[in-house]
Coordinates of C-alpha atoms and ligand atoms in Angstrom, one line a residue:
M1 CA -25.2 -2.9 -7.6
A2 CA -28.4 -1.4 -5.5
Q3 CA -30.8 -3.6 -3.9
P4 CA -33.8 -1.5 -3.3
D5 CA -35.9 -4.3 -1.8
F6 CA -33.8 -4.9 1.4
C7 CA -36.3 -5.2 4.2
S8 CA -35.5 -8.7 4.3
A9 CA -31.7 -7.6 4.8
G10 CA -29.9 -9.6 7.5
K11 CA -31.8 -12.9 7.7
T12 CA -32.5 -13.8 4.1
G13 CA -31.0 -13.3 0.7
A14 CA -28.2 -14.5 -1.3
T15 CA -24.8 -14.9 0.6
L16 CA -21.8 -13.5 -1.4
S17 CA -18.5 -15.0 -1.5
V18 CA -15.7 -12.8 -0.2
D19 CA -14.5 -11.9 -3.8
A20 CA -18.1 -11.1 -4.8
A21 CA -18.3 -8.8 -1.6
R22 CA -15.1 -7.0 -2.5
L23 CA -16.4 -6.2 -6.1
R24 CA -19.5 -5.0 -5.1
A25 CA -18.0 -2.9 -2.3
V26 CA -15.5 -1.5 -5.0
A27 CA -18.3 -1.2 -7.5
A28 CA -20.1 1.1 -5.0
V29 CA -17.5 4.1 -5.1
A30 CA -16.7 6.4 -7.6
P31 CA -13.0 7.1 -7.8
M32 CA -11.9 10.8 -6.3
R33 CA -11.9 13.6 -9.0
E34 CA -11.0 16.7 -6.9
A35 CA -7.5 17.5 -6.7
E36 CA -5.0 19.8 -4.9
D37 CA -1.6 20.9 -5.8
L38 CA 1.2 20.1 -3.5
P39 CA 5.0 20.9 -3.2
L40 CA 7.0 17.5 -3.3
D41 CA 7.7 18.0 0.7
L42 CA 4.0 17.6 1.7
A43 CA 3.1 14.8 -1.1
L44 CA 4.5 11.7 0.8
G45 CA 1.5 9.0 0.8
R46 CA -0.6 11.0 -1.3
V47 CA -2.1 9.8 -4.8
L48 CA -1.2 11.4 -8.2
A49 CA -4.3 12.9 -9.5
S50 CA -2.6 14.0 -12.8
P51 CA 0.7 12.7 -14.9
P52 CA 3.3 15.2 -14.2
T53 CA 5.6 16.0 -17.1
A54 CA 9.3 15.4 -16.7
R55 CA 11.1 18.8 -17.1
V56 CA 14.3 17.6 -17.9
D57 CA 16.1 14.6 -19.0
L58 CA 17.4 12.3 -16.4
P59 CA 20.4 12.4 -16.1
P60 CA 20.5 15.8 -17.8
F61 CA 23.7 15.1 -19.3
D62 CA 26.2 12.2 -19.9
N63 CA 28.2 11.7 -16.7
A64 CA 30.6 9.4 -15.1
A65 CA 29.2 6.6 -13.0
M66 CA 32.8 6.1 -11.3
D67 CA 35.8 7.8 -10.1
G68 CA 38.6 7.3 -12.6
Y69 CA 39.5 8.9 -16.0
A70 CA 37.8 9.7 -19.0
V71 CA 39.6 8.3 -22.3
S72 CA 38.4 7.8 -26.2
T73 CA 38.4 4.2 -26.8
R74 CA 39.9 5.6 -30.4
D75 CA 43.1 6.1 -28.5
L76 CA 43.3 2.4 -27.3
A77 CA 43.5 0.5 -30.3
G78 CA 46.3 -2.0 -31.0
D79 CA 48.0 -3.6 -28.1
G80 CA 48.6 -2.1 -24.6
P81 CA 49.6 -1.2 -22.5
W82 CA 49.0 2.3 -23.3
R83 CA 50.6 5.7 -21.8
L84 CA 47.9 8.6 -21.8
P85 CA 49.1 11.9 -20.2
V86 CA 46.5 13.3 -17.9
S87 CA 45.4 16.5 -19.9
G88 CA 42.7 17.9 -17.2
R89 CA 40.4 17.2 -14.1
V90 CA 36.6 17.3 -14.0
A91 CA 34.4 17.0 -10.8
A92 CA 30.8 16.7 -10.1
G93 CA 29.3 20.1 -10.6
D94 CA 31.9 21.7 -12.8
T95 CA 29.8 23.5 -15.3
R96 CA 32.1 24.2 -17.9
S97 CA 32.5 22.0 -21.1
A98 CA 35.7 20.1 -20.6
I99 CA 37.2 18.6 -23.7
L100 CA 39.4 15.5 -24.1
Q101 CA 42.2 16.2 -26.1
P102 CA 43.1 13.3 -28.4
G103 CA 45.5 10.9 -27.1
T104 CA 45.1 12.0 -23.6
A105 CA 43.0 11.2 -20.5
V106 CA 41.0 13.3 -18.2
R107 CA 40.7 12.8 -14.2
I108 CA 37.1 12.7 -13.6
F109 CA 34.9 12.0 -10.6
T110 CA 31.3 10.4 -10.2
G111 CA 28.6 12.5 -11.5
A112 CA 31.0 14.9 -13.2
P113 CA 30.2 15.6 -17.0
I114 CA 31.7 13.5 -19.7
P115 CA 34.2 16.0 -21.5
S116 CA 33.4 16.0 -25.2
G117 CA 35.6 13.3 -27.3
A118 CA 35.6 10.8 -24.4
D119 CA 33.3 7.8 -24.8
A120 CA 34.3 5.4 -21.6
V121 CA 35.4 6.0 -18.2
I122 CA 38.2 3.7 -16.6
M123 CA 37.5 2.9 -12.9
Q124 CA 40.2 4.3 -10.8
E125 CA 41.2 0.9 -9.4
R126 CA 41.6 -0.4 -13.2
A127 CA 44.5 2.0 -14.1
R128 CA 47.9 2.8 -12.6
R129 CA 49.2 6.3 -12.4
D130 CA 52.6 7.6 -13.2
S131 CA 53.0 11.0 -12.3
D132 CA 51.1 12.8 -15.0
T133 CA 50.6 9.9 -17.0
L134 CA 48.2 7.1 -17.0
I135 CA 49.1 3.4 -17.7
V136 CA 45.9 1.3 -19.3
S137 CA 46.7 -2.1 -19.4
D138 CA 43.0 -3.2 -20.5
A139 CA 41.3 -1.1 -22.9
P140 CA 37.7 -0.4 -22.2
R141 CA 34.9 -0.8 -24.2
A142 CA 33.1 2.1 -25.5
A143 CA 30.3 3.4 -23.0
L144 CA 31.6 1.8 -20.2
N145 CA 31.0 3.6 -16.7
I146 CA 29.1 6.5 -18.7
R147 CA 25.4 7.1 -17.4
R148 CA 23.8 8.4 -20.4
R149 CA 21.6 11.5 -20.8
G150 CA 17.8 10.7 -20.4
E151 CA 18.5 7.1 -20.0
D152 CA 16.4 7.2 -16.8
R153 CA 13.7 9.3 -18.2
R154 CA 13.1 11.7 -20.8
A155 CA 12.1 15.2 -20.7
G156 CA 8.5 15.6 -21.6
E157 CA 7.3 12.2 -20.6
P158 CA 5.4 11.7 -17.5
P159 CA 7.7 9.8 -14.9
L160 CA 4.6 8.3 -13.1
P161 CA 1.2 7.4 -14.0
C162 CA -2.0 8.9 -12.3
G163 CA -3.5 7.0 -9.3
H164 CA 0.0 6.0 -8.0
L165 CA 0.9 6.3 -4.6
L166 CA 3.4 9.0 -3.6
T167 CA 6.3 6.9 -2.1
A168 CA 9.7 7.9 -1.0
P169 CA 11.4 7.1 -4.2
R170 CA 8.7 8.0 -6.6
L171 CA 9.3 11.5 -4.8
A172 CA 13.0 11.1 -5.9
L173 CA 12.0 10.5 -9.5
L174 CA 9.9 13.5 -9.7
A175 CA 12.7 15.8 -7.9
G176 CA 15.1 14.4 -10.5
T177 CA 13.3 15.3 -13.6
G178 CA 12.8 18.9 -12.1
I179 CA 9.0 18.5 -11.0
P180 CA 8.8 20.8 -7.9
R181 CA 5.2 20.4 -7.1
V182 CA 2.5 17.8 -8.0
S183 CA -1.2 17.5 -8.5
T184 CA -2.7 14.8 -5.8
F185 CA -6.2 13.7 -5.0
R186 CA -7.5 15.6 -2.0
K187 CA -7.6 13.2 1.0
L188 CA -10.7 10.8 1.3
R189 CA -12.8 12.1 4.2
V190 CA -13.6 8.9 6.3
G191 CA -16.0 9.1 9.4
L192 CA -15.6 6.5 11.9
F193 CA -17.8 5.4 14.9
S194 CA -18.1 2.5 17.3
T195 CA -21.6 1.1 18.5
G196 CA -22.4 -0.7 21.7
S197 CA -23.8 0.2 25.0
E198 CA -21.2 -2.1 26.8
L199 CA -18.2 0.1 25.3
Q200 CA -16.0 2.2 27.4
E201 CA -12.5 3.9 26.4
P202 CA -9.7 2.7 28.1
G203 CA -8.8 4.9 31.0
S204 CA -12.4 4.9 32.3
P205 CA -13.4 2.5 34.8
L206 CA -15.2 -0.7 33.8
Q207 CA -18.4 -1.7 35.3
H208 CA -19.8 -5.0 35.3
G209 CA -21.1 -6.1 31.4
Q210 CA -18.7 -3.4 30.2
I211 CA -15.5 -4.1 27.7
Y212 CA -13.0 -1.6 26.5
N213 CA -13.3 -0.4 23.0
S214 CA -10.8 -2.2 20.9
N215 CA -12.4 -1.4 17.6
R216 CA -11.8 2.6 17.6
V217 CA -8.1 2.6 18.3
M218 CA -7.6 -0.4 15.7
L219 CA -9.7 1.2 13.1
R220 CA -8.0 4.4 13.8
A221 CA -4.8 3.0 13.3
L222 CA -5.6 1.0 9.9
L223 CA -7.2 4.2 8.7
A224 CA -4.0 6.5 9.4
Q225 CA -3.2 6.8 6.0
P226 CA -1.9 10.2 4.4
W227 CA -4.5 9.9 2.0
I228 CA -7.4 9.8 4.5
E229 CA -8.7 12.5 6.4
L230 CA -10.7 10.5 9.5
T231 CA -13.1 12.3 11.7
D232 CA -14.1 10.2 14.9
Y233 CA -17.6 10.3 15.7
G234 CA -16.7 8.1 19.2
I235 CA -19.0 5.5 21.0
L236 CA -22.6 5.6 20.2
R237 CA -24.9 3.5 22.5
D238 CA -27.4 1.2 21.1
D239 CA -30.0 3.8 20.4
A240 CA -31.9 3.7 17.4
G241 CA -32.2 7.6 17.2
A242 CA -28.7 8.7 18.2
I243 CA -27.4 6.0 15.4
R244 CA -29.7 7.4 12.9
A245 CA -28.6 11.0 13.4
T246 CA -24.8 10.1 13.4
I247 CA -25.1 7.9 10.3
R248 CA -26.9 11.0 8.7
R249 CA -24.2 13.5 9.7
A250 CA -21.4 11.6 9.1
A251 CA -22.8 10.8 5.5
E252 CA -23.0 14.5 4.9
E253 CA -19.7 15.2 6.2
N254 CA -17.6 12.2 4.6
D255 CA -17.2 10.3 1.5
V256 CA -16.9 7.0 3.6
V257 CA -18.7 6.0 6.8
I258 CA -17.3 3.1 8.6
S259 CA -19.1 1.7 12.0
S260 CA -18.3 -1.5 14.0
G261 CA -20.9 -3.5 15.8
G262 CA -24.7 -3.5 15.7
V263 CA -25.0 -5.1 12.4
S264 CA -26.6 -8.3 13.1
A265 CA -30.5 -8.9 13.1
G266 CA -31.0 -8.7 16.6
E267 CA -33.0 -6.0 18.5
E268 CA -29.8 -4.2 19.8
D269 CA -28.7 -4.2 16.3
H270 CA -29.7 -0.8 14.9
I271 CA -27.5 -0.1 11.9
L272 CA -29.6 -1.7 9.4
D273 CA -32.8 -0.3 10.5
A274 CA -31.1 3.4 10.5
L275 CA -29.9 2.8 6.9
R276 CA -33.3 1.7 5.7
R277 CA -34.9 4.8 7.3
E278 CA -32.3 6.7 5.7
D279 CA -33.0 5.6 2.4
A280 CA -29.7 3.8 1.9
T281 CA -29.1 1.2 -0.6
L282 CA -27.2 -1.9 0.5
D283 CA -24.9 -3.7 -1.9
V284 CA -23.5 -6.3 0.6
L285 CA -25.5 -7.9 3.4
K286 CA -24.2 -11.1 3.9
V287 CA -20.9 -12.7 3.0
A288 CA -19.6 -16.4 3.4
I289 CA -16.8 -15.2 5.5
R290 CA -15.3 -16.3 8.8
P291 CA -14.9 -14.6 10.9
G292 CA -16.9 -11.8 10.0
K293 CA -20.4 -12.7 8.7
P294 CA -22.4 -9.8 10.0
L295 CA -21.1 -7.2 7.6
T296 CA -22.8 -4.3 5.4
V297 CA -21.6 -2.3 2.7
G298 CA -24.0 0.4 1.2
R299 CA -24.4 3.9 0.0
V300 CA -26.3 6.7 2.1
A301 CA -26.7 10.0 1.5
G302 CA -23.8 9.9 -1.1
A303 CA -21.3 8.2 0.9
L304 CA -20.2 5.0 1.0
Y305 CA -21.5 3.1 4.2
V306 CA -19.3 0.3 5.6
G307 CA -20.7 -1.3 8.8
L308 CA -18.2 -3.9 10.2
P309 CA -18.6 -6.6 12.5
G310 CA -18.4 -6.0 16.2
N311 CA -16.0 -8.6 17.1
P312 CA -12.4 -7.1 16.7
Y313 CA -10.8 -9.8 14.9
A314 CA -14.0 -10.1 12.2
A315 CA -13.8 -6.2 12.0
A316 CA -10.1 -6.4 11.0
V317 CA -10.3 -9.2 8.5
T318 CA -13.5 -7.4 6.9
F319 CA -12.0 -4.2 6.8
S320 CA -8.9 -5.7 4.9
Q321 CA -10.4 -7.9 2.7
I322 CA -13.6 -6.0 1.7
A323 CA -13.5 -2.3 2.9
Q324 CA -9.8 -1.4 2.0
P325 CA -10.0 -1.9 -1.6
A326 CA -13.2 0.2 -2.0
L327 CA -11.4 2.8 0.0
R328 CA -8.3 2.8 -2.2
K329 CA -10.6 2.9 -5.2
A330 CA -12.4 6.1 -3.6
A331 CA -9.3 7.9 -2.8
G332 CA -8.0 7.7 -6.4
L333 CA -5.6 4.9 -6.1
T334 CA -5.1 2.3 -9.1
E335 CA -2.3 0.2 -8.1
I336 CA -3.3 -3.4 -7.3
Q337 CA -2.5 -4.3 -3.9
D338 CA -1.5 -8.0 -4.3
T339 CA 0.6 -9.0 -1.5
W340 CA -0.3 -12.4 -0.7
I341 CA 2.5 -14.8 -0.2
P342 CA 2.7 -18.7 -0.7
A343 CA 3.2 -20.9 2.3
V344 CA 2.4 -24.4 3.9
S345 CA 0.3 -25.5 6.8
G346 CA 2.1 -26.8 9.9
F347 CA -1.4 -27.9 11.3
D348 CA -4.1 -30.2 10.6
Y349 CA -7.5 -28.6 10.7
D350 CA -10.8 -30.1 10.7
R351 CA -13.3 -27.4 9.6
A352 CA -16.9 -26.7 8.5
T353 CA -17.1 -25.9 5.0
G354 CA -19.3 -23.1 3.2
R355 CA -17.3 -20.1 4.0
R356 CA -13.7 -18.6 3.4
E357 CA -12.1 -18.6 6.6
Y358 CA -9.2 -16.1 7.6
V359 CA -6.8 -18.0 10.5
P360 CA -4.1 -15.9 12.4
V361 CA -1.1 -17.7 11.8
T362 CA 2.7 -17.2 12.7
W363 CA 5.8 -19.2 11.8
D364 CA 9.6 -19.8 12.8
R365 CA 10.8 -22.0 10.0
R366 CA 10.4 -22.3 6.3
D367 CA 10.5 -25.3 3.9
G368 CA 12.8 -26.3 1.5
M369 CA 11.4 -23.8 -1.3
G370 CA 11.5 -21.0 1.3
R371 CA 7.7 -21.2 2.2
P372 CA 6.8 -20.5 5.5
V373 CA 5.5 -23.4 7.6
L374 CA 2.5 -22.1 9.3
Q375 CA 1.4 -22.4 12.8
R376 CA -2.0 -21.7 13.7
L377 CA -2.8 -19.1 16.5
G378 CA -5.8 -19.5 18.9
R379 CA -8.9 -21.2 17.9
G380 CA -9.9 -18.4 15.3
A381 CA -12.4 -17.2 17.9
S382 CA -13.5 -13.7 16.3
A383 CA -13.7 -12.2 20.0
S384 CA -10.1 -13.2 20.9
L385 CA -7.6 -10.4 20.6
S386 CA -4.3 -12.3 21.3
P387 CA -4.2 -14.5 18.3
I388 CA -4.2 -11.5 16.0
A389 CA -1.9 -9.4 18.2
N390 CA 0.8 -12.3 18.2
A391 CA 0.0 -13.2 14.0
R392 CA 2.6 -12.6 11.5
G393 CA -0.1 -13.1 9.0
I394 CA -3.6 -14.5 8.2
A395 CA -3.9 -17.5 6.3
V396 CA -7.0 -18.1 3.9
I397 CA -8.7 -21.4 3.7
E398 CA -11.2 -21.9 0.8
P399 CA -15.0 -22.4 1.7
D400 CA -15.1 -25.8 0.0
M401 CA -12.0 -27.3 2.0
P402 CA -13.1 -29.8 4.9
H403 CA -9.7 -30.4 6.2
V404 CA -6.6 -28.6 6.1
S405 CA -3.6 -31.1 6.3
E406 CA 0.1 -30.5 7.4
G407 CA 2.2 -29.7 4.3
Q408 CA -0.7 -28.6 2.2
P409 CA -0.1 -25.1 0.5
L410 CA -2.0 -22.0 1.7
R411 CA -1.9 -18.3 1.0
V412 CA -1.2 -16.0 3.7
E413 CA -2.3 -12.5 3.4
P414 CA 0.2 -9.8 5.3
L415 CA -1.6 -8.5 8.3
L416 CA -3.5 -5.8 8.1
E417 CA -1.8 -3.1 5.8
Ligands
AMP1 P1 -22.2 -6.6 17.8 O1 -21.6 -6.9 16.4 O2 -22.4 -5.3 18.1 O3 -23.2 -7.6 18.3 O4 -21.0 -7.2 18.5 C1 -20.3 -8.5 18.7 C2 -19.4 -8.7 19.7 O5 -18.4 -7.7 19.5 C3 -19.7 -8.4 21.2 O6 -19.2 -9.4 21.9 C4 -19.6 -7.0 21.4 O7 -19.5 -6.8 22.8 C5 -18.1 -7.1 20.6 N1 -17.7 -5.7 20.5 C6 -18.8 -4.8 19.7 N2 -17.9 -3.6 19.5 C7 -16.9 -3.6 19.9 C8 -15.6 -2.8 20.3 N3 -15.8 -1.8 19.6 N4 -14.4 -3.4 20.7 C9 -14.4 -4.5 21.3 N5 -15.7 -5.3 20.9 C10 -16.9 -5.1 20.7
MG2 MG1 -23.6 -4.5 19.3

């Protein structure tokens, strides 16, 4: 949703709720279309671009789920115990077709094909062997301990839908159905830079008035996904020309550009001015979120632009709440990430209403229903790094809540996934 008239940006204009801002950020990107073929070995963490087709049934043949004896339940009618001569042996990997002679049993091992004529496998622990004879006291029901051909997946069906992340078990499923290569979306190109004349990289000496750059390494870590290809444009001084040139270049070279700092309406905040001069459209300018109010999402030169606040905690929260869902859509991911857990407050807190607040929390006990009992870390100061570093999650406090009381249910988001 473009807002062409954004000369008023920053100071005036409607403030969006966090959910509305997230929706706008998501609406501002189109899902990835370009795909590349990869062997399964190289596809971990990539996004499935088109549904592959299972080449074989999984499992490809009826097989034993246990080590034991293949029998026919027809031979075990009436009253037991029954004595069946052991007439053969079949192990996993035997490719000849075994046959069960009526009135006998076949020694069988897990994964071996079921001999024709057999319809159950008796676990070896449940049977007694007397030399070449099997003694069965309890007749098995038909189909016991048999894994049926195609019970997991059928040949010709897609084992996974498009837009799913290729995790280790999903790669195993594709391999099991005989698929050697997959079509994945190409990596999302993301450009990153930090703004602030006060910033130094750790390792360089710090002069009075300077601070070390926390956002760069944090955002690089948050963006370290197999489906992202990151270009780091480093630190930019608070210089309008340099910021504008980097915005233009990064937007031309990437699908998404993320910056930190410089998005407020102060004189040393040049991002909004640079975006205006680059004919950007702005979708999100002000969000009722704490921390993280100065936040910009828009489009510039075909790329999504996300201007995160400079304070590291604010940058982290706005990244995870607003930027991340848009990045996932842009990369072609369709799975909903809904990973919050129910918890209860272990603290009292009087607060100013109007903004949804994200509070770093930890816990060392759970209540009778298994919910974490939350302790609040720090005072939520968005410039502090220790609270978030020691947090186990972020509690969400809704805008209209003037008071949080001990025992009150709260939602906890996992820490920055
Ligand atoms: P800004 O959004 O540029 O006004 O910055 C807000 C606050 O965050 C200021 O105190 C900055 O010094 C601080 N800040 C900005 N960028 C970073 C960064 N990359 N690492 C740590 N602190 C930062
Ligand atoms: Mg700044």
